[in-house]
Tab-separated table of C-alpha atoms and ligand atoms in Angstrom:
chain	number	residue	atom	x	y	z
A	84	MET	CA	21.171	139.278	107.592
A	85	THR	CA	24.225	141.420	108.373
A	86	THR	CA	25.444	141.324	111.973
A	87	PRO	CA	26.543	144.651	113.539
A	88	GLU	CA	30.113	143.322	113.493
A	89	GLU	CA	29.975	142.678	109.751
A	90	ALA	CA	28.626	146.195	109.171
A	91	THR	CA	31.699	147.854	110.746
A	92	PRO	CA	34.926	147.656	108.779
A	93	LEU	CA	37.435	145.086	109.946
A	94	LYS	CA	40.343	146.676	111.803
A	95	ILE	CA	43.716	145.055	111.373
A	96	ALA	CA	47.281	145.572	112.466
A	97	VAL	CA	50.047	144.240	110.229
A	98	HIS	CA	53.107	142.672	111.892
A	99	GLY	CA	56.115	142.552	109.584
A	100	ALA	CA	54.555	145.474	107.725
A	101	GLY	CA	57.753	146.516	105.943
A	102	GLY	CA	58.376	143.111	104.369
A	103	ARG	CA	57.356	141.676	101.007
A	104	MET	CA	54.207	140.090	102.405
A	105	GLY	CA	53.472	142.881	104.870
A	106	GLN	CA	53.368	145.434	102.065
A	107	SER	CA	51.137	143.201	99.974
A	108	VAL	CA	48.727	142.805	102.923
A	109	LEU	CA	48.674	146.575	103.456
A	110	ARG	CA	47.965	147.275	99.783
A	111	LEU	CA	45.166	144.729	99.515
A	112	ALA	CA	43.642	145.767	102.834
A	113	VAL	CA	43.417	149.382	101.678
A	114	ALA	CA	41.884	148.293	98.365
A	115	ALA	CA	39.301	146.165	100.206
A	116	GLY	CA	38.246	148.937	102.607
A	117	ILE	CA	39.742	147.178	105.620
A	118	GLN	CA	40.905	149.667	108.240
A	119	VAL	CA	44.611	149.445	109.009
A	120	VAL	CA	45.163	150.655	112.575
A	121	GLY	CA	48.751	149.500	113.100
A	122	ALA	CA	51.810	148.688	111.003
A	123	ILE	CA	54.531	147.064	113.082
A	124	VAL	CA	58.126	146.843	111.901
A	125	SER	CA	61.268	145.433	113.484
A	126	ARG	CA	63.236	147.378	116.070
A	127	GLY	CA	65.602	149.753	114.285
A	128	SER	CA	63.857	149.248	110.926
A	129	ALA	CA	64.477	151.915	108.312
A	130	HIS	CA	60.682	151.993	107.810
A	131	HIS	CA	60.018	153.182	111.391
A	132	GLY	CA	58.103	156.500	111.306
A	133	ARG	CA	57.160	156.250	107.629
A	134	ASP	CA	53.565	156.224	106.413
A	135	ALA	CA	52.485	152.587	105.961
A	136	GLY	CA	50.380	153.303	102.886
A	137	GLU	CA	53.227	155.131	101.166
A	138	VAL	CA	55.709	152.316	101.855
A	139	ALA	CA	53.234	149.796	100.436
A	140	ALA	CA	52.412	151.951	97.376
A	141	ALA	CA	48.798	152.209	98.566
A	142	GLY	CA	48.637	156.001	98.916
A	143	HIS	CA	48.875	158.035	102.127
A	144	LEU	CA	47.214	156.139	104.993
A	145	GLY	CA	47.938	158.281	108.038
A	146	VAL	CA	49.324	155.250	109.897
A	147	GLU	CA	52.960	155.481	110.906
A	148	MET	CA	55.017	152.319	110.787
A	149	SER	CA	56.250	151.682	114.305
A	150	ASP	CA	58.422	149.252	116.213
A	151	ASP	CA	56.123	149.600	119.252
A	152	LEU	CA	54.213	146.326	119.183
A	153	SER	CA	51.798	147.111	122.027
A	154	ALA	CA	50.816	150.445	120.476
A	155	GLY	CA	50.505	148.864	117.034
A	156	LEU	CA	47.951	146.360	118.286
A	157	LEU	CA	45.720	148.993	119.909
A	158	GLY	CA	42.208	148.957	118.469
A	159	ALA	CA	42.816	146.033	116.097
A	160	ASP	CA	40.356	143.152	115.752
A	161	VAL	CA	43.033	140.974	114.174
A	162	VAL	CA	46.786	141.193	113.654
A	163	VAL	CA	48.053	139.755	110.363
A	164	ASP	CA	51.609	138.500	110.758
A	165	PHE	CA	54.194	137.782	108.078
A	166	SER	CA	57.492	138.380	109.859
A	167	ARG	CA	60.293	136.193	111.198
A	168	ALA	CA	60.031	133.072	113.339
A	169	ASP	CA	61.863	134.691	116.258
A	170	ALA	CA	59.378	137.589	116.344
A	171	VAL	CA	56.299	135.390	116.720
A	172	PRO	CA	56.498	134.457	120.455
A	173	ARG	CA	56.323	138.080	121.629
A	174	LEU	CA	53.557	138.842	119.158
A	175	LEU	CA	51.478	135.944	120.512
A	176	GLN	CA	52.040	137.013	124.090
A	177	LEU	CA	51.023	140.638	123.492
A	178	ALA	CA	48.121	139.843	121.150
A	179	ALA	CA	46.636	137.452	123.724
A	180	ARG	CA	47.018	140.107	126.405
A	181	ALA	CA	45.416	142.775	124.169
A	182	ASN	CA	42.578	140.449	123.102
A	183	VAL	CA	43.532	140.682	119.419
A	184	ALA	CA	43.021	137.639	117.150
A	185	VAL	CA	46.065	136.470	115.180
A	186	VAL	CA	46.454	135.306	111.580
A	187	SER	CA	50.065	134.246	111.145
A	188	GLY	CA	51.704	133.012	107.970
A	189	THR	CA	55.243	133.152	109.312
A	190	THR	CA	57.152	129.920	108.696
A	191	GLY	CA	60.132	128.228	110.302
A	192	LEU	CA	58.498	128.165	113.753
A	193	ASP	CA	60.035	125.778	116.281
A	194	GLU	CA	58.101	123.425	118.564
A	195	ALA	CA	58.227	125.861	121.476
A	196	THR	CA	56.527	128.527	119.348
A	197	ASP	CA	53.962	125.993	118.218
A	198	ARG	CA	53.118	125.407	121.866
A	199	LEU	CA	52.800	129.180	122.314
A	200	LEU	CA	50.223	129.189	119.492
A	201	ASP	CA	48.192	126.723	121.574
A	202	GLU	CA	48.686	128.799	124.699
A	203	ALA	CA	47.576	132.044	122.993
A	204	ALA	CA	44.590	130.200	121.508
A	205	ARG	CA	43.227	129.774	125.038
A	206	HIS	CA	42.654	133.535	125.041
A	207	VAL	CA	42.063	134.633	121.411
A	208	PRO	CA	41.327	133.070	117.994
A	209	ILE	CA	44.576	131.992	116.328
A	210	LEU	CA	45.073	130.846	112.749
A	211	TRP	CA	48.575	129.837	111.705
A	212	ALA	CA	48.980	128.584	108.143
A	213	PRO	CA	52.230	128.128	106.221
A	214	ASN	CA	50.348	128.884	103.026
A	215	THR	CA	47.200	130.969	102.789
A	216	SER	CA	46.468	130.286	99.099
A	217	LEU	CA	43.415	128.350	97.979
A	218	GLY	CA	45.529	126.353	95.533
A	219	VAL	CA	47.867	124.894	98.154
A	220	HIS	CA	44.884	124.079	100.346
A	221	VAL	CA	43.539	121.988	97.455
A	222	LEU	CA	46.995	120.597	96.612
A	223	SER	CA	47.411	119.138	100.090
A	224	GLN	CA	44.108	117.275	99.754
A	225	LEU	CA	45.022	116.058	96.248
A	226	ALA	CA	48.463	114.906	97.440
A	227	ALA	CA	46.970	112.946	100.343
A	228	ASP	CA	44.324	111.392	98.070
A	229	ALA	CA	46.908	110.506	95.411
A	230	ALA	CA	49.258	108.925	97.968
A	231	ARG	CA	46.417	106.850	99.386
A	232	LEU	CA	45.008	105.795	95.997
A	233	LEU	CA	48.397	104.912	94.504
A	234	GLY	CA	49.549	103.027	97.597
A	235	PRO	CA	52.965	101.941	98.845
A	236	ASP	CA	54.358	101.048	95.377
A	237	PHE	CA	54.678	104.782	94.781
A	238	ASP	CA	57.504	106.762	96.368
A	239	VAL	CA	56.673	110.293	97.481
A	240	GLU	CA	59.139	113.186	97.206
A	241	ILE	CA	58.394	116.886	97.731
A	242	VAL	CA	60.375	119.610	96.004
A	243	GLU	CA	59.962	123.308	96.756
A	244	THR	CA	61.558	126.306	95.023
A	245	HIS	CA	61.776	129.808	96.490
A	246	HIS	CA	63.544	133.139	95.968
A	247	ARG	CA	67.086	133.639	97.170
A	248	ALA	CA	66.023	135.803	100.162
A	249	LYS	CA	64.007	133.102	101.909
A	250	VAL	CA	65.541	132.384	105.321
A	251	ASP	CA	63.947	129.059	106.284
A	252	ALA	CA	64.118	125.632	104.659
A	253	PRO	CA	62.306	123.537	103.837
A	254	SER	CA	59.315	125.795	103.303
A	255	GLY	CA	56.473	125.617	105.794
A	256	THR	CA	54.248	124.552	102.927
A	257	ALA	CA	56.479	121.585	102.057
A	258	VAL	CA	56.407	120.472	105.693
A	259	ARG	CA	52.617	120.800	105.744
A	260	LEU	CA	52.289	118.834	102.469
A	261	ALA	CA	54.461	116.090	103.967
A	262	GLN	CA	52.188	115.981	107.018
A	263	ALA	CA	49.139	115.634	104.753
A	264	VAL	CA	50.765	112.762	102.849
A	265	ARG	CA	51.740	111.047	106.109
A	266	VAL	CA	48.103	110.987	107.218
A	267	ALA	CA	47.377	108.911	104.109
A	268	ARG	CA	50.614	106.889	104.212
A	269	GLU	CA	51.511	106.311	107.843
A	270	GLY	CA	55.132	105.443	108.521
A	271	LEU	CA	56.672	107.654	105.837
A	272	ARG	CA	59.786	109.293	107.256
A	273	PRO	CA	60.908	112.747	106.028
A	274	VAL	CA	64.469	112.890	104.651
A	275	HIS	CA	66.014	116.313	104.098
A	276	GLY	CA	68.473	116.116	101.204
A	277	ARG	CA	70.795	113.260	100.211
A	278	GLN	CA	74.530	113.128	99.689
A	279	GLY	CA	77.199	110.450	99.354
A	280	LEU	CA	76.751	106.667	99.371
A	281	VAL	CA	73.203	106.770	100.697
A	282	GLY	CA	72.282	103.334	99.307
A	283	PRO	CA	69.042	102.417	97.585
A	284	ARG	CA	66.022	104.405	98.586
A	285	ASP	CA	64.257	103.157	101.719
A	286	PRO	CA	60.561	102.685	100.761
A	287	GLU	CA	59.578	104.417	104.001
A	288	GLU	CA	61.439	107.639	103.273
A	289	MET	CA	59.928	110.791	101.800
A	290	GLY	CA	62.477	113.280	100.478
A	291	ILE	CA	61.805	116.967	101.111
A	292	LEU	CA	64.102	119.088	98.973
A	293	ALA	CA	64.572	122.855	98.817
A	294	ILE	CA	65.804	124.866	95.809
A	295	ARG	CA	66.700	128.535	96.387
A	296	GLY	CA	67.367	131.213	93.798
A	297	GLY	CA	66.248	134.211	91.811
A	298	ASP	CA	62.871	135.730	92.499
A	299	VAL	CA	60.709	132.598	92.523
A	300	ILE	CA	57.694	133.408	94.695
A	301	GLY	CA	56.958	129.819	95.679
A	302	ASP	CA	56.587	126.521	93.792
A	303	HIS	CA	55.723	123.166	95.346
A	304	THR	CA	55.663	119.802	93.596
A	305	VAL	CA	54.610	116.520	95.138
A	306	HIS	CA	56.157	113.713	93.079
A	307	LEU	CA	54.575	110.264	93.247
A	308	LEU	CA	56.945	107.852	91.527
A	309	GLY	CA	55.818	104.317	90.780
A	310	PRO	CA	56.645	101.394	88.505
A	311	GLY	CA	56.436	102.595	84.897
A	312	GLU	CA	54.611	105.841	85.685
A	313	ARG	CA	54.722	108.941	87.840
A	314	LEU	CA	52.492	111.791	88.891
A	315	GLU	CA	53.651	115.337	89.624
A	316	LEU	CA	51.229	117.635	91.413
A	317	THR	CA	52.457	121.223	91.240
A	318	HIS	CA	51.360	124.558	92.650
A	319	ARG	CA	53.067	127.730	91.435
A	320	ALA	CA	52.468	131.113	93.013
A	321	THR	CA	52.804	133.890	90.440
A	322	ASN	CA	52.386	136.791	92.873
A	323	ARG	CA	52.294	137.404	96.633
A	324	ASP	CA	48.866	139.010	96.589
A	325	LEU	CA	47.336	135.584	96.526
A	326	PHE	CA	48.764	134.816	99.977
A	327	ALA	CA	47.739	138.252	101.267
A	328	ARG	CA	44.194	137.788	99.975
A	329	GLY	CA	43.896	134.452	101.812
A	330	ALA	CA	45.262	135.971	105.017
A	331	LEU	CA	42.811	138.881	104.880
A	332	ARG	CA	39.971	136.509	104.236
A	333	ALA	CA	41.077	134.540	107.291
A	334	ALA	CA	41.268	137.763	109.330
A	335	GLY	CA	37.678	138.622	108.414
A	336	ALA	CA	36.551	135.134	109.340
A	337	LEU	CA	38.270	135.192	112.757
A	338	ARG	CA	36.612	138.367	113.942
A	339	GLY	CA	34.051	137.540	116.601
A	340	ARG	CA	35.051	133.873	116.847
A	341	SER	CA	35.732	132.122	120.143
A	342	PRO	CA	39.319	131.636	121.282
A	343	GLY	CA	40.922	128.537	119.749
A	344	ARG	CA	43.159	127.254	116.946
A	345	TYR	CA	41.739	127.627	113.433
A	346	THR	CA	43.004	126.423	110.060
A	347	MET	CA	42.469	127.546	106.473
A	348	SER	CA	39.835	124.787	106.193
A	349	ASP	CA	37.755	126.746	108.723
A	350	VAL	CA	37.811	129.947	106.689
A	351	ILE	CA	37.975	128.961	102.990
B	532	NDP	N1	51.643	131.699	104.838
B	532	NDP	C1	51.881	132.110	103.605
B	532	NDP	O1	51.056	131.961	102.705
B	532	NDP	C2	53.178	132.786	103.313
B	532	NDP	C3	54.142	132.826	104.275
B	532	NDP	N2	55.285	133.525	104.072
B	532	NDP	C4	56.178	133.623	105.210
B	532	NDP	O2	56.031	134.935	105.756
B	532	NDP	C5	57.255	135.350	106.340
B	532	NDP	C6	57.668	136.703	105.770
B	532	NDP	O3	57.948	136.560	104.403
B	532	NDP	P1	58.417	137.818	103.542
B	532	NDP	O4	57.422	138.914	103.657
B	532	NDP	O5	58.774	137.307	102.212
B	532	NDP	O6	59.766	138.209	104.330
B	532	NDP	P2	60.448	139.651	104.483
B	532	NDP	O7	61.813	139.381	105.010
B	532	NDP	O8	60.281	140.435	103.242
B	532	NDP	O9	59.563	140.335	105.604
B	532	NDP	C7	59.625	140.008	106.955
B	532	NDP	C8	59.496	141.300	107.694
B	532	NDP	O10	59.370	141.027	109.076
B	532	NDP	C9	60.051	142.053	109.736
B	532	NDP	N3	60.371	141.708	111.110
B	532	NDP	C10	61.379	140.969	111.595
B	532	NDP	N4	61.339	140.956	112.932
B	532	NDP	C11	60.270	141.709	113.294
B	532	NDP	C12	59.701	142.099	114.535
B	532	NDP	N5	60.236	141.701	115.682
B	532	NDP	N6	58.604	142.874	114.533
B	532	NDP	C13	58.063	143.303	113.389
B	532	NDP	N7	58.565	142.993	112.169
B	532	NDP	C14	59.652	142.205	112.139
B	532	NDP	C15	61.299	142.294	108.898
B	532	NDP	O11	61.821	143.576	109.147
B	532	NDP	P3	63.396	143.833	108.950
B	532	NDP	O12	63.704	143.476	107.542
B	532	NDP	O13	63.551	145.286	109.228
B	532	NDP	O14	64.099	142.988	109.958
B	532	NDP	C16	60.726	142.211	107.500
B	532	NDP	O15	60.291	143.467	107.027
B	532	NDP	C17	58.248	134.223	106.086
B	532	NDP	O16	58.282	133.384	107.217
B	532	NDP	C18	57.638	133.473	104.911
B	532	NDP	O17	58.026	132.137	104.832
B	532	NDP	C19	55.533	134.184	102.908
B	532	NDP	C20	54.621	134.153	101.902
B	532	NDP	C21	53.370	133.430	102.015
B	533	LIG	O1	59.040	132.692	102.090
B	533	LIG	C1	58.198	132.711	101.160
B	533	LIG	O2	58.268	133.519	100.228
B	533	LIG	C2	57.093	131.744	101.212
B	533	LIG	N1	56.977	131.000	102.271
B	533	LIG	C3	55.935	130.109	102.568
B	533	LIG	C4	56.452	128.770	103.009
B	533	LIG	O3	57.516	128.702	103.656
B	533	LIG	O4	55.795	127.763	102.759
B	533	LIG	C5	54.834	130.074	101.563
B	533	LIG	C6	55.150	130.534	100.184
B	533	LIG	O5	55.559	129.456	99.416
B	533	LIG	C7	56.114	131.690	100.108
């Protein structure tokens, strides 16, 4: 049976609307019949005042991109955020005040912002995920299973590769994969890069290494290196729409939910 909520189109605002991910979210939302009610850009953005659909190559939408966050959230069920880490605290504060659920994929958040996610979740549904693809969701389970099954004789190293414009390192996904592995192999200690006379590898360390260059959308490999054999579990994103699709699916799933923190496991 369809609930009245499911019968009305989902209304979203997009935060970071002028960016690579923001434009992908806008385009896919339009294609899926989701109503875009706000498209929020940074203060002073060259996109301010432009039609969101035209910027995102989705046809004229009649929604002006705006740097007015409060106005951009008006009437939205959910705000989908792919912006910058330093823009997230204000978004959380205003979304909670406006009773708008939040799906955020922005990475590089500090601990204080993580606490703000918890605080906002007391008022509205919040889903923050460093990777909204189905494949990475599965990869993190496979990596944890592999680390547990192979045991302490296998060293774990995580390597991620991203485009030259990415501003944070290591990727949020790599950090999340490391957390998943650490649930299976308690005591592993993340090490970010190595240089100089570092000595033999400490069995408790888990290297997390970031490669940057070109237009790579996002690759993650969990290496499990043991005596005489090794496993490499890799996810490669070949376009950004896959992340946007996952975020929109999450947005649909959050509508009507109780306040609280949600994860991709709750919506996949
Ligand atoms: N969870 C996931 O699956 C994925 C997460 N990401 C993450 O999403 C984020 C965005 O990635 P991407 O789209 O490639 O980056 P972009 O730099 O292309 O886009 C970010 C956008 O955010 C805008 N922005 C910055 N500050 C504000 C603000 N205060 N209010 C509104 N908009 C603002 C920027 O505008 P301006 O340029 O004018 O400053 C820019 O257009 C990153 O943290 C990335 O790691 C990316 C892909 C997938
Ligand atoms: O900045 C990106 O592009 C991406 N960032 C995310 C991350 O930091 O994990 C996810 C994806 O790999 C693309």
